Every structure is written in C-alpha cells, then in structure tokens.
PDB file of C-alpha atoms in Angstrom:
ATOM      1  CA  UNK H   1      -5.123  -5.282 -37.750  1.00 68.00           C
ATOM      2  CA  UNK H   2      -2.520  -3.398 -35.346  1.00 75.00           C
ATOM      3  CA  UNK H   3      -5.240  -0.918 -33.966  1.00 73.00           C
ATOM      4  CA  UNK H   4      -7.754  -4.275 -33.334  1.00 77.00           C
ATOM      5  CA  UNK H   5      -4.318  -5.553 -31.315  1.00 80.00           C
ATOM      6  CA  UNK H   6      -4.164  -2.797 -28.961  1.00 75.00           C
ATOM      7  CA  UNK H   7      -7.929  -2.141 -28.944  1.00 77.00           C
ATOM      8  CA  UNK H   8      -8.265  -5.868 -27.243  1.00 82.00           C
ATOM      9  CA  UNK H   9      -4.832  -5.929 -25.341  1.00 84.00           C
ATOM     10  CA  UNK H  10      -5.823  -2.991 -23.455  1.00 82.00           C
ATOM     11  CA  UNK H  11      -9.470  -3.854 -22.536  1.00 87.00           C
ATOM     12  CA  UNK H  12      -7.859  -7.251 -21.600  1.00 91.00           C
ATOM     13  CA  UNK H  13      -5.456  -6.092 -18.854  1.00 92.00           C
ATOM     14  CA  UNK H  14      -8.210  -3.334 -18.265  1.00 92.00           C
ATOM     15  CA  UNK H  15     -10.705  -5.578 -17.151  1.00 94.00           C
ATOM     16  CA  UNK H  16      -7.992  -8.219 -15.714  1.00 96.00           C
ATOM     17  CA  UNK H  17      -6.951  -5.560 -13.178  1.00 96.00           C
ATOM     18  CA  UNK H  18     -10.257  -4.541 -12.475  1.00 95.00           C
ATOM     19  CA  UNK H  19     -11.351  -8.102 -11.559  1.00 96.00           C
ATOM     20  CA  UNK H  20      -8.363  -8.814  -9.098  1.00 96.00           C
ATOM     21  CA  UNK H  21      -8.694  -5.380  -7.446  1.00 96.00           C
ATOM     22  CA  UNK H  22     -12.452  -5.674  -6.727  1.00 95.00           C
ATOM     23  CA  UNK H  23     -12.155  -9.559  -5.839  1.00 96.00           C
ATOM     24  CA  UNK H  24      -8.991  -9.972  -4.113  1.00 96.00           C
ATOM     25  CA  UNK H  25      -9.383 -10.067  -0.480  1.00 94.00           C
ATOM     26  CA  UNK H  26      -8.103  -7.601   1.841  1.00 92.00           C
ATOM     27  CA  UNK H  27      -5.198  -9.347   3.986  1.00 94.00           C
ATOM     28  CA  UNK H  28      -5.808  -9.302   7.765  1.00 94.00           C
ATOM     29  CA  UNK H  29      -3.845  -9.971  10.403  1.00 94.00           C
ATOM     30  CA  UNK H  30      -1.566 -13.168  10.573  1.00 91.00           C
ATOM     31  CA  UNK H  31      -3.255 -15.480  14.418  1.00 91.00           C
ATOM     32  CA  UNK H  32      -0.133 -14.839  16.332  1.00 92.00           C
ATOM     33  CA  UNK H  33      -1.069 -11.174  16.393  1.00 94.00           C
ATOM     34  CA  UNK H  34      -3.980 -11.984  18.050  1.00 93.00           C
ATOM     35  CA  UNK H  35      -3.774 -12.619  22.233  1.00 91.00           C
ATOM     36  CA  UNK H  36      -3.992 -15.413  23.647  1.00 90.00           C
ATOM     37  CA  UNK H  37      -7.491 -16.751  25.861  1.00 91.00           C
ATOM     38  CA  UNK H  38      -5.775 -15.631  29.615  1.00 91.00           C
ATOM     39  CA  UNK H  39      -3.963 -12.273  28.314  1.00 91.00           C
ATOM     40  CA  UNK H  40      -7.914 -11.483  26.319  1.00 91.00           C
ATOM     41  CA  UNK H  41      -9.811 -12.130  29.584  1.00 91.00           C
ATOM     42  CA  UNK H  42      -6.972 -10.399  31.667  1.00 92.00           C
ATOM     43  CA  UNK H  43      -6.913  -7.248  29.530  1.00 92.00           C
ATOM     44  CA  UNK H  44     -10.745  -7.484  29.375  1.00 90.00           C
ATOM     45  CA  UNK H  45     -11.018  -7.066  32.806  1.00 91.00           C
ATOM     46  CA  UNK H  46      -8.300  -4.257  33.347  1.00 88.00           C
ATOM     47  CA  UNK H  47      -9.102  -0.880  33.446  1.00 87.00           C
ATOM     48  CA  UNK H  48      -6.221   0.835  34.088  1.00 90.00           C
ATOM     49  CA  UNK H  49      -4.766   1.488  30.307  1.00 89.00           C
ATOM     50  CA  UNK H  50      -1.374   1.588  31.911  1.00 90.00           C
ATOM     51  CA  UNK H  51      -1.644  -1.886  33.139  1.00 92.00           C
ATOM     52  CA  UNK H  52      -3.570  -2.817  29.688  1.00 92.00           C
ATOM     53  CA  UNK H  53      -0.076  -1.700  27.970  1.00 92.00           C
ATOM     54  CA  UNK H  54       1.973  -3.784  29.667  1.00 93.00           C
ATOM     55  CA  UNK H  55      -0.307  -6.825  28.320  1.00 93.00           C
ATOM     56  CA  UNK H  56       0.070  -5.628  25.515  1.00 93.00           C
ATOM     57  CA  UNK H  57       4.493  -4.979  25.392  1.00 93.00           C
ATOM     58  CA  UNK H  58       3.943  -8.723  26.705  1.00 92.00           C
ATOM     59  CA  UNK H  59       2.200 -10.250  24.230  1.00 91.00           C
ATOM     60  CA  UNK H  60       4.194  -8.003  21.360  1.00 91.00           C
ATOM     61  CA  UNK H  61       7.948  -8.883  22.060  1.00 88.00           C
ATOM     62  CA  UNK H  62       7.897 -11.349  20.436  1.00 88.00           C
ATOM     63  CA  UNK H  63       6.646  -9.650  17.410  1.00 91.00           C
ATOM     64  CA  UNK H  64       7.833  -7.549  14.246  1.00 90.00           C
ATOM     65  CA  UNK H  65       6.375  -4.373  15.095  1.00 91.00           C
ATOM     66  CA  UNK H  66       8.622  -1.192  15.316  1.00 91.00           C
ATOM     67  CA  UNK H  67       5.345   1.220  15.155  1.00 93.00           C
ATOM     68  CA  UNK H  68       3.366   3.264  18.208  1.00 93.00           C
ATOM     69  CA  UNK H  69       0.446   5.273  18.380  1.00 92.00           C
ATOM     70  CA  UNK H  70       1.625   8.816  18.831  1.00 90.00           C
ATOM     71  CA  UNK H  71       1.256   7.686  22.894  1.00 90.00           C
ATOM     72  CA  UNK H  72       4.162   5.629  22.429  1.00 90.00           C
ATOM     73  CA  UNK H  73       1.304   2.926  23.599  1.00 92.00           C
ATOM     74  CA  UNK H  74       1.074  -0.476  21.129  1.00 94.00           C
ATOM     75  CA  UNK H  75      -1.367  -0.065  19.072  1.00 95.00           C
ATOM     76  CA  UNK H  76      -4.236  -2.836  19.557  1.00 95.00           C
ATOM     77  CA  UNK H  77      -7.822  -2.771  18.142  1.00 95.00           C
ATOM     78  CA  UNK H  78     -10.410  -3.138  19.847  1.00 92.00           C
ATOM     79  CA  UNK H  79     -12.740  -4.438  17.557  1.00 92.00           C
ATOM     80  CA  UNK H  80     -10.830  -7.327  15.844  1.00 92.00           C
ATOM     81  CA  UNK H  81      -8.814  -7.731  19.486  1.00 91.00           C
ATOM     82  CA  UNK H  82      -5.322  -8.126  17.821  1.00 94.00           C
ATOM     83  CA  UNK H  83      -2.145  -6.406  17.727  1.00 95.00           C
ATOM     84  CA  UNK H  84      -2.161  -4.382  14.683  1.00 96.00           C
ATOM     85  CA  UNK H  85       1.181  -5.009  12.519  1.00 95.00           C
ATOM     86  CA  UNK H  86       2.818  -2.128  11.311  1.00 95.00           C
ATOM     87  CA  UNK H  87       0.876  -0.426   8.663  1.00 96.00           C
ATOM     88  CA  UNK H  88      -1.544  -2.282   9.107  1.00 96.00           C
ATOM     89  CA  UNK H  89      -5.664  -0.361  10.298  1.00 96.00           C
ATOM     90  CA  UNK H  90      -9.224  -1.018  10.862  1.00 96.00           C
ATOM     91  CA  UNK H  91     -11.024  -0.686   8.255  1.00 95.00           C
ATOM     92  CA  UNK H  92     -14.763   0.815   8.919  1.00 92.00           C
ATOM     93  CA  UNK H  93     -16.165   0.077   6.073  1.00 92.00           C
ATOM     94  CA  UNK H  94     -14.757  -3.990   5.642  1.00 92.00           C
ATOM     95  CA  UNK H  95     -15.256  -4.455  10.071  1.00 93.00           C
ATOM     96  CA  UNK H  96     -11.393  -5.683   9.626  1.00 95.00           C
ATOM     97  CA  UNK H  97      -8.058  -5.189  10.085  1.00 96.00           C
ATOM     98  CA  UNK H  98      -6.462  -4.588   6.638  1.00 97.00           C
ATOM     99  CA  UNK H  99      -2.467  -5.237   6.290  1.00 96.00           C
ATOM    100  CA  UNK H 100      -0.570  -1.869   5.192  1.00 96.00           C
ATOM    101  CA  UNK H 101      -4.210  -0.403   3.835  1.00 96.00           C
ATOM    102  CA  UNK H 102      -4.062   2.701   2.029  1.00 96.00           C
ATOM    103  CA  UNK H 103      -7.547   3.390   1.430  1.00 95.00           C
ATOM    104  CA  UNK H 104     -11.152   1.978   1.014  1.00 95.00           C
ATOM    105  CA  UNK H 105     -11.616   2.935  -2.214  1.00 93.00           C
ATOM    106  CA  UNK H 106     -16.297   3.170  -3.460  1.00 91.00           C
ATOM    107  CA  UNK H 107     -14.980   2.335  -6.847  1.00 88.00           C
ATOM    108  CA  UNK H 108     -13.762  -1.172  -6.270  1.00 91.00           C
ATOM    109  CA  UNK H 109     -16.123  -1.652  -3.171  1.00 91.00           C
ATOM    110  CA  UNK H 110     -12.705  -2.772  -2.064  1.00 95.00           C
ATOM    111  CA  UNK H 111      -9.839  -2.036   0.776  1.00 96.00           C
ATOM    112  CA  UNK H 112      -6.856  -1.498  -1.465  1.00 96.00           C
ATOM    113  CA  UNK H 113      -3.450  -2.785   0.940  1.00 96.00           C
ATOM    114  CA  UNK H 114      -1.526  -4.859   0.631  1.00 96.00           C
ATOM    115  CA  UNK H 115      -2.625  -7.932  -1.272  1.00 96.00           C
ATOM    116  CA  UNK H 116      -4.262  -6.062  -4.009  1.00 96.00           C
ATOM    117  CA  UNK H 117      -2.244  -2.661  -4.707  1.00 97.00           C
ATOM    118  CA  UNK H 118      -0.550  -3.701  -7.232  1.00 97.00           C
ATOM    119  CA  UNK H 119      -3.541  -4.692  -8.927  1.00 97.00           C
ATOM    120  CA  UNK H 120      -5.081  -1.454  -8.248  1.00 97.00           C
ATOM    121  CA  UNK H 121      -1.912   0.389  -9.978  1.00 97.00           C
ATOM    122  CA  UNK H 122      -1.961  -1.509 -12.846  1.00 97.00           C
ATOM    123  CA  UNK H 123      -6.037  -0.721 -12.541  1.00 96.00           C
ATOM    124  CA  UNK H 124      -5.175   3.162 -12.875  1.00 96.00           C
ATOM    125  CA  UNK H 125      -2.230   2.329 -15.610  1.00 95.00           C
ATOM    126  CA  UNK H 126      -4.739   0.464 -17.748  1.00 94.00           C
ATOM    127  CA  UNK H 127      -7.080   2.577 -17.788  1.00 93.00           C
ATOM    128  CA  UNK H 128      -5.215   5.751 -18.430  1.00 93.00           C
ATOM    129  CA  UNK H 129      -4.151   3.652 -21.096  1.00 91.00           C
ATOM    130  CA  UNK H 130      -7.748   2.798 -22.296  1.00 89.00           C
ATOM    131  CA  UNK H 131      -9.227   6.041 -22.231  1.00 91.00           C
ATOM    132  CA  UNK H 132      -5.864   7.656 -23.535  1.00 89.00           C
ATOM    133  CA  UNK H 133      -6.667   5.343 -26.822  1.00 88.00           C
ATOM    134  CA  UNK H 134      -9.939   5.890 -27.252  1.00 87.00           C
ATOM    135  CA  UNK H 135      -9.900   9.900 -27.545  1.00 88.00           C
ATOM    136  CA  UNK H 136      -6.917   9.563 -29.459  1.00 87.00           C
ATOM    137  CA  UNK H 137      -9.384   7.146 -32.248  1.00 85.00           C
ATOM    138  CA  UNK H 138     -12.177   9.475 -32.048  1.00 85.00           C
ATOM    139  CA  UNK H 139      -9.934  13.005 -32.445  1.00 85.00           C
ATOM    140  CA  UNK H 140      -9.677  12.727 -35.768  1.00 82.00           C
ATOM    141  CA  UNK H 141     -13.560  12.448 -35.714  1.00 80.00           C
ATOM    142  CA  UNK H 142     -14.369  15.130 -33.064  1.00 77.00           C
ATOM    143  CA  UNK H 143     -11.974  17.490 -35.080  1.00 79.00           C
ATOM    144  CA  UNK H 144     -15.024  17.404 -37.909  1.00 78.00           C
ATOM    145  CA  UNK H 145     -17.723  17.368 -35.985  1.00 75.00           C
ATOM    146  CA  UNK H 146     -16.018  21.507 -34.806  1.00 75.00           C
ATOM    147  CA  UNK H 147     -15.409  21.705 -38.308  1.00 76.00           C
ATOM    148  CA  UNK H 148     -19.118  20.576 -40.162  1.00 74.00           C
ATOM    149  CA  UNK H 149     -17.684  17.777 -41.938  1.00 72.00           C
ATOM    150  CA  UNK H 150     -19.346  14.610 -40.049  1.00 69.00           C
ATOM    151  CA  UNK H 151     -22.734  14.269 -41.995  1.00 71.00           C
ATOM    152  CA  UNK H 152     -25.949  15.626 -40.405  1.00 70.00           C
ATOM    153  CA  UNK H 153     -26.668  12.249 -38.353  1.00 68.00           C
ATOM    154  CA  UNK H 154     -27.738  11.681 -34.486  1.00 70.00           C
ATOM    155  CA  UNK H 155     -23.722   9.874 -34.850  1.00 68.00           C
ATOM    156  CA  UNK H 156     -22.191  13.048 -34.361  1.00 71.00           C
ATOM    157  CA  UNK H 157     -23.229  13.688 -30.748  1.00 77.00           C
ATOM    158  CA  UNK H 158     -21.687  10.354 -29.849  1.00 80.00           C
ATOM    159  CA  UNK H 159     -18.775  11.678 -30.884  1.00 80.00           C
ATOM    160  CA  UNK H 160     -18.981  14.443 -28.549  1.00 81.00           C
ATOM    161  CA  UNK H 161     -20.344  12.596 -25.551  1.00 85.00           C
ATOM    162  CA  UNK H 162     -17.411   9.840 -26.349  1.00 87.00           C
ATOM    163  CA  UNK H 163     -14.570  12.168 -26.765  1.00 87.00           C
ATOM    164  CA  UNK H 164     -15.425  14.076 -23.639  1.00 89.00           C
ATOM    165  CA  UNK H 165     -16.006  11.258 -21.403  1.00 91.00           C
ATOM    166  CA  UNK H 166     -12.319   9.838 -22.627  1.00 91.00           C
ATOM    167  CA  UNK H 167     -10.779  13.502 -22.076  1.00 91.00           C
ATOM    168  CA  UNK H 168     -12.077  13.734 -18.283  1.00 93.00           C
ATOM    169  CA  UNK H 169     -11.433   9.862 -17.026  1.00 93.00           C
ATOM    170  CA  UNK H 170      -8.093  10.527 -18.302  1.00 94.00           C
ATOM    171  CA  UNK H 171      -7.757  13.562 -16.475  1.00 94.00           C
ATOM    172  CA  UNK H 172      -8.170  12.982 -13.620  1.00 94.00           C
ATOM    173  CA  UNK H 173      -7.128   8.997 -13.087  1.00 95.00           C
ATOM    174  CA  UNK H 174      -4.248  10.869 -14.490  1.00 96.00           C
ATOM    175  CA  UNK H 175      -3.992  12.733 -11.518  1.00 95.00           C
ATOM    176  CA  UNK H 176      -4.907   9.766  -9.174  1.00 96.00           C
ATOM    177  CA  UNK H 177      -2.087   7.817 -11.242  1.00 97.00           C
ATOM    178  CA  UNK H 178       0.366  10.185 -10.643  1.00 97.00           C
ATOM    179  CA  UNK H 179      -0.174  10.310  -6.848  1.00 97.00           C
ATOM    180  CA  UNK H 180       0.100   6.898  -6.403  1.00 97.00           C
ATOM    181  CA  UNK H 181       3.162   6.431  -8.431  1.00 97.00           C
ATOM    182  CA  UNK H 182       4.685   8.954  -6.285  1.00 97.00           C
ATOM    183  CA  UNK H 183       3.519   6.977  -3.073  1.00 97.00           C
ATOM    184  CA  UNK H 184       5.291   4.359  -4.351  1.00 97.00           C
ATOM    185  CA  UNK H 185       8.341   6.067  -4.556  1.00 96.00           C
ATOM    186  CA  UNK H 186       8.637   6.807  -1.259  1.00 95.00           C
ATOM    187  CA  UNK H 187       6.505   4.254   0.061  1.00 95.00           C
ATOM    188  CA  UNK H 188       4.196   5.184   1.604  1.00 95.00           C
ATOM    189  CA  UNK H 189       0.614   4.556   1.338  1.00 96.00           C
ATOM    190  CA  UNK H 190      -2.173   7.610   1.402  1.00 96.00           C
ATOM    191  CA  UNK H 191      -2.567   7.001   5.719  1.00 95.00           C
ATOM    192  CA  UNK H 192       0.917   7.158   6.321  1.00 95.00           C
ATOM    193  CA  UNK H 193       1.028  10.166   4.005  1.00 94.00           C
ATOM    194  CA  UNK H 194      -1.856  12.157   6.620  1.00 93.00           C
ATOM    195  CA  UNK H 195      -0.295  10.567   9.400  1.00 92.00           C
ATOM    196  CA  UNK H 196       3.442   9.650   9.739  1.00 93.00           C
ATOM    197  CA  UNK H 197       3.995   6.223  11.736  1.00 93.00           C
ATOM    198  CA  UNK H 198       5.790   6.781  14.949  1.00 93.00           C
ATOM    199  CA  UNK H 199       8.812   4.905  15.379  1.00 91.00           C
ATOM    200  CA  UNK H 200      11.367   5.438  18.782  1.00 83.00           C
ATOM    201  CA  UNK H 201      12.860   8.469  17.376  1.00 85.00           C
ATOM    202  CA  UNK H 202       9.206   9.987  16.921  1.00 89.00           C
ATOM    203  CA  UNK H 203       6.986  10.435  13.602  1.00 92.00           C
ATOM    204  CA  UNK H 204       8.868   9.661  10.250  1.00 91.00           C
ATOM    205  CA  UNK H 205       6.799   9.717   7.020  1.00 90.00           C
ATOM    206  CA  UNK H 206       9.844   8.726   5.151  1.00 91.00           C
ATOM    207  CA  UNK H 207      10.353   5.642   8.044  1.00 91.00           C
ATOM    208  CA  UNK H 208       9.524   2.532   5.413  1.00 94.00           C
ATOM    209  CA  UNK H 209      11.613   4.569   2.504  1.00 93.00           C
ATOM    210  CA  UNK H 210      14.845   2.732   1.153  1.00 92.00           C
ATOM    211  CA  UNK H 211      15.486   4.347  -1.816  1.00 92.00           C
ATOM    212  CA  UNK H 212      12.646   4.438  -4.786  1.00 93.00           C
ATOM    213  CA  UNK H 213      14.457   1.155  -6.827  1.00 93.00           C
ATOM    214  CA  UNK H 214      13.703  -0.966  -3.450  1.00 94.00           C
ATOM    215  CA  UNK H 215      10.280   0.918  -3.038  1.00 95.00           C
ATOM    216  CA  UNK H 216       9.161  -0.459  -6.659  1.00 95.00           C
ATOM    217  CA  UNK H 217      10.632  -3.998  -5.740  1.00 95.00           C
ATOM    218  CA  UNK H 218       8.845  -4.451  -2.322  1.00 95.00           C
ATOM    219  CA  UNK H 219       5.058  -3.195  -4.269  1.00 96.00           C
ATOM    220  CA  UNK H 220       6.228  -4.976  -8.004  1.00 96.00           C
ATOM    221  CA  UNK H 221       8.277  -7.137  -6.856  1.00 94.00           C
ATOM    222  CA  UNK H 222      11.834  -9.141  -8.270  1.00 92.00           C
ATOM    223  CA  UNK H 223      11.461 -10.432 -11.488  1.00 93.00           C
ATOM    224  CA  UNK H 224      10.414  -6.957 -14.058  1.00 93.00           C
ATOM    225  CA  UNK H 225       8.221  -9.531 -16.688  1.00 93.00           C
ATOM    226  CA  UNK H 226       6.127  -9.713 -14.191  1.00 95.00           C
ATOM    227  CA  UNK H 227       5.571  -6.003 -13.275  1.00 96.00           C
ATOM    228  CA  UNK H 228       2.732  -5.619 -15.525  1.00 94.00           C
ATOM    229  CA  UNK H 229       0.587  -8.740 -15.466  1.00 94.00           C
ATOM    230  CA  UNK H 230      -2.052  -8.428 -12.293  1.00 95.00           C
ATOM    231  CA  UNK H 231      -0.772 -11.763 -10.937  1.00 96.00           C
ATOM    232  CA  UNK H 232       0.730 -11.185  -6.849  1.00 96.00           C
ATOM    233  CA  UNK H 233       3.945 -10.468  -6.545  1.00 95.00           C
ATOM    234  CA  UNK H 234       4.739  -8.430  -3.978  1.00 95.00           C
ATOM    235  CA  UNK H 235       7.503  -9.232  -1.988  1.00 94.00           C
ATOM    236  CA  UNK H 236       7.138  -9.874   2.519  1.00 91.00           C
ATOM    237  CA  UNK H 237       4.005 -10.846   4.279  1.00 91.00           C
ATOM    238  CA  UNK H 238       2.097  -7.985   5.033  1.00 92.00           C
ATOM    239  CA  UNK H 239       2.567  -7.861   8.510  1.00 92.00           C
ATOM    240  CA  UNK H 240       6.276  -6.906   8.752  1.00 89.00           C
ATOM    241  CA  UNK H 241       8.435  -4.863   6.518  1.00 92.00           C
ATOM    242  CA  UNK H 242      12.272  -3.126   6.191  1.00 90.00           C
ATOM    243  CA  UNK H 243      12.507  -0.132   7.962  1.00 87.00           C
ATOM    244  CA  UNK H 244      16.095   2.204   7.629  1.00 77.00           C
ATOM    245  CA  UNK H 245      15.080   3.012  11.174  1.00 71.00           C
ATOM    246  CA  UNK H 246      16.086   0.017  13.174  1.00 59.00           C
ATOM    247  CA  UNK H 247      19.586   0.015  13.535  1.00 46.00           C
ATOM    248  CA  UNK H 248      20.337  -3.830  13.974  1.00 43.00           C
ATOM    249  CA  UNK H 249      21.222  -7.389  12.146  1.00 40.00           C
ATOM    250  CA  UNK H 250      17.737  -8.715  11.140  1.00 39.00           C
ATOM    251  CA  UNK H 251      19.189 -12.192  11.332  1.00 39.00           C
ATOM    252  CA  UNK H 252      21.277 -11.540  14.607  1.00 36.00           C
ATOM    253  CA  UNK H 253      18.199  -9.972  16.773  1.00 37.00           C
ATOM    254  CA  UNK H 254      18.266 -10.604  20.175  1.00 37.00           C
ATOM    255  CA  UNK H 255      16.140 -10.020  23.399  1.00 36.00           C
ATOM    256  CA  UNK H 256      16.762  -6.963  24.203  1.00 39.00           C
ATOM    257  CA  UNK H 257      17.184  -6.050  27.916  1.00 38.00           C
ATOM    258  CA  UNK H 258      16.272  -3.299  30.170  1.00 37.00           C
ATOM    259  CA  UNK H 259      19.047  -1.825  30.289  1.00 39.00           C
ATOM    260  CA  UNK H 260      20.032  -1.511  26.897  1.00 40.00           C
ATOM    261  CA  UNK H 261      17.857   1.795  25.766  1.00 36.00           C
ATOM    262  CA  UNK H 262      18.944   1.426  21.787  1.00 34.00           C
ATOM    263  CA  UNK H 263      16.873  -1.331  21.274  1.00 35.00           C
ATOM    264  CA  UNK H 264      13.575   0.054  22.873  1.00 36.00           C
ATOM    265  CA  UNK H 265      10.654   2.282  22.215  1.00 35.00           C
ATOM    266  CA  UNK H 266       8.583   4.252  23.281  1.00 36.00           C
ATOM    267  CA  UNK H 267       7.973   3.393  27.131  1.00 37.00           C
ATOM    268  CA  UNK H 268      10.290   0.159  27.489  1.00 40.00           C
ATOM    269  CA  UNK H 269       8.312  -1.290  24.451  1.00 39.00           C
ATOM    270  CA  UNK H 270      10.942  -3.731  22.565  1.00 42.00           C
ATOM    271  CA  UNK H 271      12.046  -4.364  19.406  1.00 41.00           C
ATOM    272  CA  UNK H 272      11.176  -7.890  18.233  1.00 45.00           C
ATOM    273  CA  UNK H 273      13.259 -10.871  17.898  1.00 43.00           C
ATOM    274  CA  UNK H 274      12.184 -12.319  15.289  1.00 51.00           C
ATOM    275  CA  UNK H 275      13.555 -11.924  11.878  1.00 48.00           C
ATOM    276  CA  UNK H 276      12.409 -10.031   9.198  1.00 53.00           C
ATOM    277  CA  UNK H 277      11.759 -12.342   6.026  1.00 56.00           C
ATOM    278  CA  UNK H 278      13.924 -13.947   3.392  1.00 52.00           C
ATOM    279  CA  UNK H 279      12.781 -11.306   0.754  1.00 55.00           C
ATOM    280  CA  UNK H 280      12.856  -7.929   3.030  1.00 59.00           C
ATOM    281  CA  UNK H 281      16.561  -9.139   4.010  1.00 54.00           C
ATOM    282  CA  UNK H 282      17.059  -8.925  -0.095  1.00 56.00           C
ATOM    283  CA  UNK H 283      15.562  -5.221   0.367  1.00 62.00           C
ATOM    284  CA  UNK H 284      18.152  -4.722   3.620  1.00 56.00           C
ATOM    285  CA  UNK H 285      20.890  -5.637   2.466  1.00 58.00           C
ATOM    286  CA  UNK H 286      22.076  -5.565  -1.670  1.00 51.00           C
ATOM    287  CA  UNK H 287      23.425  -2.420  -3.130  1.00 47.00           C
ATOM    288  CA  UNK H 288      24.066   0.686  -0.249  1.00 40.00           C
ATOM    289  CA  UNK H 289      21.802  -0.262   3.033  1.00 39.00           C
ATOM    290  CA  UNK H 290      20.598   3.739   3.928  1.00 36.00           C
ATOM    291  CA  UNK H 291      20.010   5.476   0.492  1.00 38.00           C
ATOM    292  CA  UNK H 292      18.044   8.037   1.428  1.00 38.00           C
ATOM    293  CA  UNK H 293      19.436  10.986   3.330  1.00 36.00           C
ATOM    294  CA  UNK H 294      18.321  13.801   5.324  1.00 41.00           C
ATOM    295  CA  UNK H 295      17.522  15.264   8.929  1.00 41.00           C
ATOM    296  CA  UNK H 296      17.143  11.042   9.806  1.00 41.00           C
ATOM    297  CA  UNK H 297      20.137   9.570   8.421  1.00 41.00           C
ATOM    298  CA  UNK H 298      22.430  11.662  11.338  1.00 39.00           C
ATOM    299  CA  UNK H 299      20.211  10.444  13.815  1.00 42.00           C
ATOM    300  CA  UNK H 300      20.287   6.717  12.635  1.00 36.00           C
ATOM    301  CA  UNK H 301      24.169   6.806  11.962  1.00 40.00           C
ATOM    302  CA  UNK H 302      24.452   8.094  15.262  1.00 41.00           C
ATOM    303  CA  UNK H 303      22.010   5.462  17.118  1.00 36.00           C
TER     304      UNK H 303
END
C-alpha cells in the first residue's frame, strides 16, 4: 500500500509540475514599458544613436529600471518596441520579451522565466525523485539479472533497460537540478551567470542577491506550505526586483536632480521614481538588509 501511494503521488506531482511548466505562458513586460506613439515615431525617425538614447531616457525616467547595457545605454528591444525591465530578455524562439528569462528549454518547448521558474524547479525535483524511485525498486531485479537468478525470459532485458534509463536520467537531472539550486541561492538566472547585469557601479553578477534565505523566498514565496506545490507563489511582478546596490528607501524615492550623481546611473540615466512593490519591500527591510559581504559591500556603504 505504501509503495503504491508513494508511486502515484510522485508520478502525479511530476506530471502536474511538467504540465504547469509547459503550458504557463511566459510573462511579458506590461504596457507601461512600451513607448508612447509620439516617442515611438520620434525614435524611428531619429538616426543618431545618442538622440535615440535621449528619447529612451526620457521615457524610462519613471520606470523601475536599475540596469543598463554594457555601454551604459537604456536596454531597448527593437523587435518588441519596448524598454526592457531589469532581467528581461528577448527570446528568439518565442519572439517575445520574457520577464526574468532564464533560458528557452526545448524539453518543455517553452521559455523558463518569472512566470514558470518555480514550476520548472519542481519539475526537476519530482523528476529526480521519480527516477530515483524507479531505479531503487528495480535494483533488486537488476542484481538478480547479473547473478543469473532471474528466469530466462525476455522480461529480464526490460529490467536491464529500465534500470539503466532511470539511472542515466537521474544522474543528468541531478546535475541540472543542483545547478539551478545554486542559481536560486545566488539569485541569478542562467543568462546572468554568463553575462552579469550592469548597474551604476559596473557589472555585478551578485547585484540582485539579498542572501540565500531571501533569494529562496523571492522564487517560492513567503508561505512554506506552498513551496512543494506547483502553484504560483513567487514574490513581485517580474518587472522590478530589489537590489542591494541601490542606496535609497523604496518608499521615499524622489525625482533626482542633475547635480546629484549618487542617484544617477551611467550617462545621466535617472533611477526610477516609482516605489517597489510591497512584497519586494518586505525582502529589503526584513532582518538584515544587506546579507552578503565582499568587495561590492564597501562600495555600497560608501555610496
């Protein structure tokens, strides 16, 4: 009875997580990140890059954007014709901009990003447990196969095939799951691992990390009872994220002046004037605000 319950439960959670990963549509930026009709026409008519950037800076002054390109320019998608939020990237396979894009997964034929990253992690975890469960139950028959204790029938080759397939999938999924667990602990996406986001102090691959505990809550939510269930509980809206590199109270943001270099990024790019969402404020204000230490911490403390 226990065997059947564990088997059916693991299989059900595996299928549920896989289904949610496949059929959850990738989240795209909201309309506020799109240029107005007048700005769009002016941007398309303008041929000089520096004036195009001026148009984008004017349009992005009230948006919660803290990262730029490597050349300190506003991140803009010519394909979708919108200003990219932080951690947003354009997927060439889906042909849309995806919020907090991690990668496009051919195994699920979908982009893995803000809307389904939790489902993807649970899919890997339950796949891992399911393969382990199958390999463990077949192991005794696999041992009998090598000791010639199994009846000489065609079924023994099925046992051999099932064990090797379960074991190989377990090893490959274990490496992938371990890698994504490390990414969650560091609050990075796969893209950010290979290309660090650029803040006002330059590229910083740990710019969005708030400490392992808060990074985990950002993906799985505040209530632990929902962590292992494939329902959406991630914090925030996917368009803006708390970062330890921004020195200001999210509730007391004001419009920066041109003479205040501490509140500008790159080539006169202003920080947003809109406060962060309530869930992100909780991440920033609870417990110790800056958890990680390192060379970047001194730059943060000194402004």
